[in-house]
XYZ file of N, CA and C in Angstrom:
204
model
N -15.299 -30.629 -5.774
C -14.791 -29.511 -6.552
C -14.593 -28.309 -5.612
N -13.640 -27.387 -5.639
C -13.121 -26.724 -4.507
C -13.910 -25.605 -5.288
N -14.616 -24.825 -4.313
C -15.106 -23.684 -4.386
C -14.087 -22.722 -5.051
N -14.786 -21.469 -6.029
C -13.758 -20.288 -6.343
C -12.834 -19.320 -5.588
N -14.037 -18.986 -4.378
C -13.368 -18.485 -3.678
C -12.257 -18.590 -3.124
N -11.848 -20.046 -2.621
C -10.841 -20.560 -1.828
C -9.545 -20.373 -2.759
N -9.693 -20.103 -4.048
C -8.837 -20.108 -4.725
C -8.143 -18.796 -5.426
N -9.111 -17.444 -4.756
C -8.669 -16.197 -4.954
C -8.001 -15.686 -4.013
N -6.689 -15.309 -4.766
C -5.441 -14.768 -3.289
C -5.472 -13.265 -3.711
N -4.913 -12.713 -2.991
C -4.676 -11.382 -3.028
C -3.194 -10.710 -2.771
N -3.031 -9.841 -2.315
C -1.162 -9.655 -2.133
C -1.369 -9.795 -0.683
N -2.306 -9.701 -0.047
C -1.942 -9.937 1.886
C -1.531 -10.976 2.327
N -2.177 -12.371 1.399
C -1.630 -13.380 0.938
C -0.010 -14.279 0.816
N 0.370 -13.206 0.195
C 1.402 -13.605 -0.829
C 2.969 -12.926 0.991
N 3.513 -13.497 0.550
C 4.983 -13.172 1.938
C 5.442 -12.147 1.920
N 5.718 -11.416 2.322
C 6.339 -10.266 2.593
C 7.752 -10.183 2.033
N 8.401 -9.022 2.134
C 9.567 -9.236 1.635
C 10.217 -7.715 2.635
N 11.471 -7.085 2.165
C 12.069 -6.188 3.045
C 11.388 -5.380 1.763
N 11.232 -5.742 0.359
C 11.471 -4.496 -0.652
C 10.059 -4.077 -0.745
N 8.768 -5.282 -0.583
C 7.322 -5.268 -0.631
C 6.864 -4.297 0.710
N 7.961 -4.645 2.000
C 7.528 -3.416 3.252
C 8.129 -2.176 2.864
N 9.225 -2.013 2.452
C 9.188 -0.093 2.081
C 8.346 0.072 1.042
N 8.333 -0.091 0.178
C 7.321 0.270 -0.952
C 5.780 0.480 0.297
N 5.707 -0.071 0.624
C 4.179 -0.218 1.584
C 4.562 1.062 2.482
N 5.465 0.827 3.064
C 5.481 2.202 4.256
C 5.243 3.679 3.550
N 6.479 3.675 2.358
C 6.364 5.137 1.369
C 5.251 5.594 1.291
N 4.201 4.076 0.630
C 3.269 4.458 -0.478
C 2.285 5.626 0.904
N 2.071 4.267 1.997
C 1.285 4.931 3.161
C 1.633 6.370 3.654
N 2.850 6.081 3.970
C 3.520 7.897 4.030
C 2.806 8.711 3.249
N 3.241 8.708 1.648
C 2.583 9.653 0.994
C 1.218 9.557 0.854
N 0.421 8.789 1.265
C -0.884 8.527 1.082
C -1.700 9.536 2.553
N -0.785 9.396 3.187
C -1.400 10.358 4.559
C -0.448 11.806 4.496
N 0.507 12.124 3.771
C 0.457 13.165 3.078
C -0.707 13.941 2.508
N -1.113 13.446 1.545
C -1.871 13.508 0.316
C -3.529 13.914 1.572
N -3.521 13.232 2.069
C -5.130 13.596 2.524
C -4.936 14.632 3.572
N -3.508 14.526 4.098
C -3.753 16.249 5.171
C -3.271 17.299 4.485
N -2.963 16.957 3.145
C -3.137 18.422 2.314
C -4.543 18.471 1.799
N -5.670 17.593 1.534
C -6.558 17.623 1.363
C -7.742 17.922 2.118
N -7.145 17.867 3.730
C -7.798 18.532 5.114
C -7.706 19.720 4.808
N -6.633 20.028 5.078
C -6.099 21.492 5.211
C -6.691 21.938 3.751
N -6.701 21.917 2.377
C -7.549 22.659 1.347
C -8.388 22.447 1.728
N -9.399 21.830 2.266
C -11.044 21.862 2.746
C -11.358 22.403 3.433
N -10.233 22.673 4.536
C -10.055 23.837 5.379
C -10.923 22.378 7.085
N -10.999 21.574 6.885
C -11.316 20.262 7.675
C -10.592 20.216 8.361
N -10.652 18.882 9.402
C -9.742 18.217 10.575
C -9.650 16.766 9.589
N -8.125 16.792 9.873
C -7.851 15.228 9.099
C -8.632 13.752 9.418
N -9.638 13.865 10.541
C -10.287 13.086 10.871
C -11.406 12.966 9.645
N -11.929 14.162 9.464
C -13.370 14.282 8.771
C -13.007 13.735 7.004
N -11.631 13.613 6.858
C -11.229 13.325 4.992
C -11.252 11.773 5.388
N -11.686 10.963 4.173
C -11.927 9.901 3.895
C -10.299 9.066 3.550
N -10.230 7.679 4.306
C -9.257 6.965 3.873
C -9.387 5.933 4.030
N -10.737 5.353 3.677
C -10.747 3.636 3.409
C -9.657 2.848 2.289
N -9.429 3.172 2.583
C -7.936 2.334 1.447
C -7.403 1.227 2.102
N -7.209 0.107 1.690
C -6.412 -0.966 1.947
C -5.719 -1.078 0.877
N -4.424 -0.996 0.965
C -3.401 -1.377 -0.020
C -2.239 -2.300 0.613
N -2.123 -3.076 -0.475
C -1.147 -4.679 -0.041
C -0.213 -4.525 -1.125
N 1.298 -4.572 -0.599
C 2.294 -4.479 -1.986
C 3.094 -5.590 -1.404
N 3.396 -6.681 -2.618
C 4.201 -7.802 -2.450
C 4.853 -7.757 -3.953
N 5.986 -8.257 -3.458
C 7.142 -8.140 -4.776
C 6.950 -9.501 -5.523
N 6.237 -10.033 -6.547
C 6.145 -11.110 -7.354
C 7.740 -11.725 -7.980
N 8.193 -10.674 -8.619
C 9.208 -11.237 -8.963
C 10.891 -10.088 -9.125
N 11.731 -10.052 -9.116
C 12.859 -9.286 -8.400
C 14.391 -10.065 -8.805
N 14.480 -9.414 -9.910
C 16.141 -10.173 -10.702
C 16.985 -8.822 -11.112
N 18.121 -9.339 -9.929
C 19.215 -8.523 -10.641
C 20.171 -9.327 -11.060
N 20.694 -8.633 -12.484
C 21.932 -9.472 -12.840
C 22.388 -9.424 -12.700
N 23.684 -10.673 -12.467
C 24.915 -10.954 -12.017
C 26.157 -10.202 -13.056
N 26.600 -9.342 -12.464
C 27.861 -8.390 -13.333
C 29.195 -9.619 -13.180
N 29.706 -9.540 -14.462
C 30.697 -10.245 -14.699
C 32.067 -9.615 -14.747
């Protein structure tokens, strides 16, 4: 019987795509936005603000319709 674990995927997992890497670059962009405005209100060095974040974006599913 195959263990549970072996059987939990995640999106790092799952293939990449061109639309799953911009979505990923943006999100990161604004995500290191977001914490050196949160330096700078703390009045900190962007080193000292917290960013353990791992985030994985993969596109599951992606239909455009065919115009007639």
């Amino acid at each position: 019987m195959p263990s549970t674990k072996a059987a939990i995927f995640g999106a790092k997992d799952l293939p990449r795509t061109i639309l799953s890497d911009f979505i990923e670059e943006r999100l990161f962009r604004r995500l290191n936005q977001e914490r050196e405005e949160r330096a700078k209100f703390m009045g900190m060095n962007i080193d000292e603000v917290s960013s353990q974040m791992q985030i994985f974006t993969r596109i599951l599913c992606f239909y455009v319709p065919c115009c007639a």
